[in-house]
Amino acid sequence: MFDREKIKKTAAAKETWEKGMVAKALSRSKERFEEFVNTSGIKVDRLYTPVDLADFDYESSLGFPGEFPFTRGVQPTMYRGRFWTMRQYAGFATAEESNKRYKYLLEQGQTGLSVAFDLPTQIGYDSDDEIAQGEIGKVGVAIDSLADMEILFNGIPLDKVSTSMTINAPASILLAMYIAVAEKQGVTADKLNGTIQNDILKEYAARGTYIFPPEPSMRLITNIFEFCSQNVPNWNTISISGYHIREAGSTAAQEIAFTLADGIAYVEAAIKAGMNVDDFAGRLSFFFNSYNDLFEEVAKFRAARRLWAKIMKERFKAKDPRSMMLRFHTQTGGSTLTAQQPDNNIIRVTIQTLAAVLGGTQSLHTNSKDEALCLPTEDSVRIALRTQQIVAYESGVCDTVDPLAGSYYVESLTNALEKKAMDYIEKIDSLGGAVKAIEQGYIQKEIADSSYAYQKEIESGKRVVVGLNKFQIKEKPVEDLLRVDPIVGETQIKKLKAMKASRDNVAVKSKLEALCQAAQGDGNLMPYILDAVRVYATEGEICNVLREVFGEYRPVEIL
Amino acid sequence: MTEKRIRVLVAKPGLDGHDRGAKVIARALRDAGMEVIYSGLRQTPEQIAAAAVQEDVDVVAMSLLSGAHNHLFPKVVQLLKEKGMDDVLVVGGGVIPDSDIPFLKEKGVSEIFTPGTPTSTVIEFIKNNVKKAVL
């Protein structure tokens, strides 16, 4: 990008500046820290100049938006054509309540739905299971069968919205229910748009809602890839998630590294199952976090995009450019929010929104200010959505593509993060890949170390969190928090019992038996799951069949 | 005389898989010289109480972010009592609204630590309130 001779001159001039101006300033007053280091452990210099980008080649490092290596974005015009999808994750209590919240959010200008399921649903237990008691409808909506799913999407035309479902271990079942609801609305599967998270590896490493051991879990995932490539072509079959890795305490560099390492494992599994890389790779999507260090985050998104493009092209020999594009959803960092002075969270979320947008996200969820206290209220969700709309419509950052490109700092940081992530990926390769690295507890240990280091920085005051360890005030408890009525659990169990009494139980039994047989073989399980769902077999019943055949995962506990 | 170290069971009751806080607390307590046993995820109240008996702990520290605390925390306290472990100090933490704290304390949870609590506060509380005779 720069002339060699000019670089030399600049380097010399910088040295003079450091020895003169800077030394003089330092002798008068010291800098705030001896050394400035970001969360990824990368040293941040006082000043970035062309010298830091001496070997930078525009064409190969950046290129043009919509072209390899996609550093500047996956679409040629980015937000000049259309903003990202504004997608607030929501769901609580019953299907009826959640259906109301979705309609409210669509009226407020949200452009995609994002379904949060309660923990029993995420782990494959029906609401009447003993283990589900106390958790029904708490962190998301309780879905036991197709009957609940019909209520959840009642009056929402599934050919018009795109729906993201945060579901992993039982993703195949919830996707089957979505397809079945669409059928009832007269919408064929090829018209459906949306995403299932379906990323089991990060569950073992960071989020904890696993059911089966890795091998059958990977089979279910590749079954979905294959089924969707033939029947639900516009569906994003997986959202490979760094979000939870970061929430569990990783650094930004680890977030890229562990996410892409998981991505590599999925691509390898699908190729091993006999699929052609270009038949499924275009439907892989990603999910990242956005924290407060604006430039580190922007660089993270750009580095992840470039690194994935190279991995797909060089390692997996993908030919279709779509296979090389890292498309991603972003959520602002839930764990960065404080219970202290919750209004301050609106400002944090704004910075994180800017980072996601300057980093080129395809869709975004902004957290609500009260999330360190409870589930968000309607008012706080609206403010969070308005934050996105203000950045989109008022800030001007969407009017040109990748506006921070060429910044000496941002490009240096993008290079450094890419390098750091690649080092981790090589380490994981040497351990035998992401599945093996997780089984050995390597990834969990790295995350736990970073999270503890971060906490110690906060407690020592080295890292300032406004309102938490500095600028505290005496506060009154926050009122008007959203509460899920405990009666929800009982109501849900009653509904489930009534549904079971009215369905064709002979059909349910025969479909579950067919699924059991199929699970013991090696064919694609999606058609069997879809058959079972259509006759109102419950999620718990289907998971129990699979638990019988596959067994359950027993984690290694790493402290 | 050898000093007996405080034994703590750090437990994740219910189905919630967010264990960042539990793991940070576990490490901090260990760094503060306590013996720490971590239960791992998805423990039923029965499993937690059984582990507390088996490990003969002085403290049970539970972490929960799913909102099921009013159901699960009191259950653990009750089961500990039934097993004759009245002298175990029980504390809890996580995303727990202030308005739930009086109820939980009434049910026998000695203290609730909400987000943003420094680990040093938890360590101090345990050291000052551990009920069993720690020589």
XYZ file of C-alpha atoms in Angstrom, chain A residues 24-448:
425
model
C 9.335 15.508 26.734
C 5.630 14.856 27.318
C 6.437 11.701 29.284
C 8.905 13.515 31.483
C 6.112 15.926 32.404
C 3.443 13.280 32.989
C 3.453 9.529 32.714
C 0.933 7.616 30.617
C -1.967 5.877 32.384
C -0.296 2.458 32.062
C 3.245 1.230 31.490
C 1.807 -0.961 28.770
C -1.616 -0.909 27.117
C -2.943 -4.393 26.335
C -6.354 -5.336 24.914
C -8.476 -8.320 26.003
C -6.745 -10.544 23.450
C -3.388 -9.890 25.048
C -2.268 -7.794 22.093
C -0.126 -4.812 23.010
C -1.663 -1.546 21.863
C 0.956 0.953 20.703
C 0.880 4.670 21.337
C 0.502 5.473 17.676
C -0.006 3.554 14.437
C 1.531 4.776 11.208
C 2.156 3.379 7.721
C 5.251 1.717 9.247
C 2.960 -0.800 10.943
C 1.536 -1.767 7.558
C 4.803 -1.886 5.627
C 3.969 -5.228 3.975
C 0.312 -4.500 3.529
C -1.098 -5.339 0.126
C -4.523 -3.868 -0.512
C -5.682 -6.454 -3.043
C -4.745 -9.556 -1.079
C -5.438 -8.289 2.444
C -8.644 -6.396 1.806
C -9.873 -6.627 -1.756
C -13.358 -5.373 -2.487
C -16.563 -5.979 -0.534
C -18.328 -9.055 -1.856
C -15.038 -10.527 -3.087
C -12.401 -12.822 -1.625
C -11.043 -12.538 1.069
C -14.184 -10.618 2.109
C -12.354 -8.551 4.741
C -14.456 -5.529 3.822
C -17.778 -7.362 3.876
C -19.709 -10.141 2.180
C -21.921 -7.950 0.015
C -20.682 -5.401 -2.498
C -22.861 -2.542 -1.250
C -23.461 -3.639 2.358
C -25.811 -1.288 4.265
C -26.187 1.145 1.362
C -28.706 -1.330 -0.045
C -30.314 -2.752 3.069
C -29.583 -2.577 6.778
C -28.768 -5.688 8.753
C -31.685 -7.727 10.088
C -32.747 -6.311 13.436
C -33.482 -9.425 15.367
C -34.250 -9.301 19.074
C -34.001 -12.682 20.800
C -37.234 -13.219 22.691
C -39.369 -15.850 24.276
C -40.685 -16.569 27.713
C -43.459 -18.322 29.533
C -45.986 -19.833 27.175
C -46.349 -19.950 23.405
C -49.270 -17.519 23.717
C -47.178 -14.922 25.627
C -44.252 -15.230 23.236
C -46.521 -14.969 20.205
C -47.766 -11.646 21.615
C -44.165 -10.389 22.127
C -43.259 -11.341 18.534
C -46.210 -9.457 17.138
C -45.264 -6.451 19.321
C -41.670 -6.518 18.067
C -42.757 -6.838 14.416
C -45.039 -3.815 14.915
C -42.068 -1.884 16.371
C -40.095 -2.414 13.179
C -38.109 -5.532 14.006
C -37.381 -7.405 10.795
C -36.776 -10.966 11.909
C -37.891 -13.230 14.719
C -35.542 -14.916 17.124
C -36.907 -17.595 19.385
C -35.570 -18.273 22.871
C -36.576 -21.645 24.269
C -36.704 -22.570 27.924
C -34.045 -24.889 29.317
C -36.153 -28.079 29.395
C -36.897 -27.579 25.676
C -33.208 -26.926 24.975
C -32.198 -30.131 26.732
C -34.957 -32.346 25.355
C -37.287 -32.693 28.354
C -41.047 -32.255 28.303
C -42.587 -29.844 30.789
C -43.985 -32.710 32.877
C -40.540 -34.186 33.488
C -39.426 -33.944 37.147
C -36.134 -32.340 36.102
C -37.998 -29.498 34.340
C -39.747 -28.242 37.474
C -38.871 -24.644 38.332
C -37.454 -23.990 34.860
C -40.587 -24.085 32.669
C -40.957 -20.911 30.610
C -38.165 -19.137 32.520
C -35.422 -18.254 30.018
C -37.520 -18.868 26.957
C -40.729 -20.370 25.714
C -41.729 -23.930 26.601
C -42.342 -26.034 23.504
C -43.385 -29.627 24.082
C -44.954 -30.488 20.758
C -46.214 -29.231 17.424
C -49.328 -28.010 19.267
C -47.223 -25.373 21.092
C -45.392 -24.442 17.923
C -48.710 -23.810 16.141
C -49.630 -21.300 18.862
C -46.158 -19.706 18.826
C -46.430 -18.763 15.133
C -50.177 -18.212 15.028
C -50.941 -15.324 12.666
C -47.308 -14.906 11.626
C -46.887 -15.815 7.940
C -43.807 -18.017 7.746
C -43.139 -17.217 4.095
C -42.794 -13.516 5.038
C -40.560 -13.545 8.127
C -37.174 -15.048 8.743
C -36.904 -16.895 12.004
C -33.850 -17.719 14.021
C -34.167 -20.423 16.635
C -31.653 -20.766 19.422
C -31.752 -24.503 19.644
C -28.847 -26.900 19.545
C -28.963 -30.497 20.776
C -32.613 -30.995 19.648
C -32.328 -28.631 16.635
C -33.577 -31.289 14.211
C -36.825 -31.627 16.184
C -37.586 -27.905 16.422
C -36.734 -27.422 12.743
C -39.111 -30.298 11.921
C -41.839 -28.589 13.979
C -41.232 -25.316 12.128
C -41.548 -27.090 8.778
C -44.745 -28.793 9.975
C -46.304 -25.485 11.120
C -45.443 -23.982 7.743
C -47.137 -26.931 5.996
C -50.292 -26.185 7.993
C -50.119 -22.549 6.826
C -49.781 -23.812 3.240
C -46.130 -22.701 3.040
C -43.777 -25.233 1.487
C -40.339 -25.847 3.023
C -38.507 -24.295 0.079
C -40.099 -20.911 0.971
C -38.736 -20.881 4.522
C -36.026 -18.486 5.648
C -34.182 -18.618 8.906
C -31.505 -20.145 11.031
C -31.179 -22.830 13.634
C -28.217 -22.471 15.935
C -27.506 -26.227 15.778
C -23.938 -25.758 17.063
C -23.285 -28.529 19.543
C -19.525 -28.124 19.932
C -19.809 -24.809 21.742
C -22.377 -26.423 24.055
C -19.742 -28.856 25.292
C -17.168 -26.054 25.535
C -19.160 -23.132 26.866
C -22.948 -23.215 27.157
C -23.862 -26.587 28.619
C -27.113 -27.528 26.853
C -25.867 -30.767 25.318
C -27.762 -34.070 25.290
C -25.912 -36.724 23.277
C -22.196 -37.526 22.943
C -20.249 -35.734 20.188
C -20.376 -38.447 17.532
C -24.172 -38.896 17.216
C -24.555 -35.123 17.702
C -22.331 -34.527 14.689
C -24.408 -37.053 12.752
C -27.644 -35.173 13.531
C -25.982 -31.971 12.341
C -24.786 -33.400 9.045
C -28.239 -35.010 8.577
C -29.706 -31.495 8.814
C -27.143 -30.096 6.332
C -28.081 -32.806 3.848
C -31.854 -32.632 4.381
C -31.918 -28.837 4.055
C -29.693 -28.742 0.975
C -32.412 -30.823 -0.730
C -35.598 -29.531 0.909
C -35.089 -26.201 2.698
C -32.541 -24.514 0.459
C -32.743 -21.018 2.001
C -32.308 -22.200 5.545
C -29.100 -21.426 7.428
C -28.439 -24.879 8.788
C -26.036 -23.880 11.529
C -24.943 -20.767 13.341
C -21.436 -21.505 14.517
C -21.293 -19.587 17.719
C -18.546 -17.626 19.331
C -21.084 -15.674 21.358
C -21.244 -18.174 24.202
C -17.521 -18.799 24.108
C -17.005 -15.097 24.766
C -19.725 -14.971 27.405
C -18.003 -17.876 29.142
C -15.014 -15.575 29.454
C -12.800 -15.988 26.384
C -10.823 -13.179 24.801
C -11.724 -11.746 21.382
C -8.892 -13.726 19.759
C -10.077 -16.947 21.404
C -13.607 -16.187 20.267
C -12.515 -16.195 16.615
C -10.192 -19.154 17.047
C -12.515 -21.533 18.862
C -15.476 -20.627 16.660
C -13.621 -21.200 13.415
C -12.080 -24.408 14.816
C -15.631 -25.638 15.479
C -16.539 -24.584 11.929
C -13.658 -26.639 10.578
C -14.937 -29.671 12.520
C -18.425 -29.327 10.999
C -17.073 -28.986 7.471
C -14.869 -32.037 7.985
C -17.797 -34.051 9.385
C -20.019 -33.169 6.427
C -17.293 -34.028 3.909
C -16.699 -37.302 5.721
C -20.439 -38.022 5.469
C -20.060 -37.810 1.700
C -21.179 -34.265 0.959
C -19.524 -31.908 -1.487
C -18.228 -28.810 0.266
C -19.935 -26.354 -2.072
C -23.306 -28.070 -1.542
C -23.548 -27.038 2.104
C -20.881 -24.466 2.969
C -22.908 -21.547 1.611
C -25.533 -22.219 4.291
C -23.141 -22.103 7.213
C -23.523 -18.964 9.269
C -21.764 -17.583 12.320
C -22.687 -15.846 15.524
C -20.374 -13.475 17.358
C -20.340 -11.332 20.442
C -19.673 -7.619 20.601
C -17.885 -6.128 23.598
C -16.858 -2.603 24.525
C -13.390 -2.272 22.984
C -14.670 -0.790 19.742
C -11.564 -1.249 17.602
C -10.671 -4.684 18.909
C -14.188 -5.823 18.089
C -14.253 -4.315 14.595
C -10.886 -5.909 13.889
C -12.171 -9.213 15.240
C -15.056 -9.341 12.760
C -12.810 -8.401 9.852
C -10.127 -10.898 10.842
C -12.678 -13.700 11.262
C -14.077 -13.003 7.803
C -10.665 -13.063 6.132
C -9.470 -16.126 8.004
C -12.585 -18.180 7.218
C -12.381 -17.254 3.528
C -8.805 -18.518 3.424
C -9.644 -21.707 5.328
C -12.494 -22.547 2.962
C -10.493 -21.809 -0.153
C -7.130 -23.237 0.798
C -7.928 -26.018 3.259
C -11.251 -27.253 1.882
C -10.797 -26.289 -1.781
C -14.210 -24.649 -1.976
C -14.916 -23.209 -5.434
C -18.137 -21.287 -4.871
C -17.447 -17.834 -3.371
C -20.565 -18.253 -1.229
C -18.809 -21.106 0.564
C -16.030 -18.714 1.549
C -18.238 -15.944 2.910
C -18.470 -15.662 6.649
C -21.958 -14.306 7.252
C -22.731 -13.592 10.881
C -25.277 -12.551 13.440
C -24.077 -10.491 16.385
C -25.381 -10.091 19.884
C -24.090 -7.408 22.181
C -22.239 -8.752 25.218
C -24.703 -9.801 27.890
C -21.989 -10.298 30.483
C -20.637 -6.769 29.977
C -23.854 -5.345 31.391
C -23.973 -4.322 35.014
C -26.721 -4.659 37.560
C -25.370 -1.397 39.009
C -26.752 1.791 37.370
C -28.508 -0.247 34.645
C -29.145 2.822 32.465
C -25.407 2.846 31.716
C -25.968 -0.397 29.820
C -27.747 1.543 27.077
C -24.463 3.317 26.332
C -22.483 0.076 26.428
C -24.933 -1.483 24.002
C -24.614 1.525 21.701
C -20.829 1.143 21.500
C -21.193 -2.581 20.911
C -23.793 -1.926 18.209
C -21.371 0.419 16.470
C -18.678 -2.257 16.621
C -20.976 -4.866 15.077
C -22.110 -2.516 12.312
C -18.625 -1.192 11.552
C -17.561 -4.854 11.501
C -20.193 -5.702 8.868
C -22.731 -7.874 10.673
C -25.697 -9.401 8.806
C -28.048 -9.339 11.757
C -27.999 -7.970 15.263
C -29.562 -8.451 18.669
C -29.036 -5.634 21.129
C -29.303 -6.515 24.796
C -31.681 -4.677 27.047
C -30.504 -2.558 29.949
C -32.090 -4.741 32.632
C -30.643 -8.094 31.567
C -28.226 -8.342 34.477
C -31.333 -8.334 36.663
C -33.945 -10.427 34.867
C -35.620 -11.015 31.498
C -36.117 -7.698 29.669
C -39.376 -5.808 29.910
C -41.165 -4.548 26.780
C -39.913 -1.001 27.427
C -36.282 -2.001 27.780
C -36.440 -4.186 24.649
C -37.817 -1.215 22.736
C -34.906 0.986 23.813
C -32.506 -1.745 22.737
C -34.158 -1.974 19.329
C -34.205 1.831 19.020
C -30.459 1.807 19.624
C -30.015 -0.213 16.441
C -32.411 2.036 14.552
C -30.576 5.200 15.637
C -27.231 3.759 14.537
C -28.840 2.665 11.258
C -30.808 5.763 10.366
C -29.024 8.617 12.118
C -25.336 7.921 12.647
C -24.183 7.894 9.044
C -21.897 4.901 9.615
C -23.945 2.838 7.151
C -23.486 5.132 4.179
C -20.153 3.783 3.040
C -18.818 0.234 3.111
C -16.264 -0.738 5.794
C -15.424 2.845 6.770
C -12.566 1.931 9.126
C -10.544 0.130 6.445
C -7.118 1.593 5.973
C -6.908 2.850 9.518
C -3.354 2.037 10.549
C -4.605 0.831 13.905
C -7.580 -1.207 12.694
C -5.592 -2.944 9.953
C -2.703 -3.725 12.334
C -5.126 -5.094 14.862
C -6.949 -7.125 12.213
C -3.619 -8.693 11.229
C -2.650 -9.360 14.841
C -5.992 -10.956 15.711
C -5.917 -13.136 12.621
C -2.412 -14.308 13.519
C -3.361 -15.035 17.125
C -6.463 -16.957 16.074
C -4.499 -18.955 13.509
C -1.962 -19.959 16.184
C -4.810 -21.343 18.298
C -6.308 -23.189 15.326
C -2.922 -24.822 14.659
C -2.720 -25.852 18.300
C -6.229 -27.360 18.082
C -5.281 -29.156 14.846
C -2.294 -30.639 16.675
C -4.643 -31.964 19.376
C -6.718 -33.701 16.673
C -9.323 -31.015 15.962
C -12.033 -29.226 17.934
C -13.900 -32.363 19.082
C -10.731 -33.891 20.543
C -9.635 -30.564 22.034
C -12.987 -30.247 23.809
C -12.925 -33.861 24.997
C -9.496 -33.197 26.504
C -10.800 -30.029 28.154
C -8.265 -27.836 26.358
C -10.725 -25.225 25.099
C -12.630 -25.114 28.415
C -9.367 -24.570 30.301
C -8.255 -21.725 28.008
C -11.628 -20.012 28.438
C -11.643 -20.470 32.229
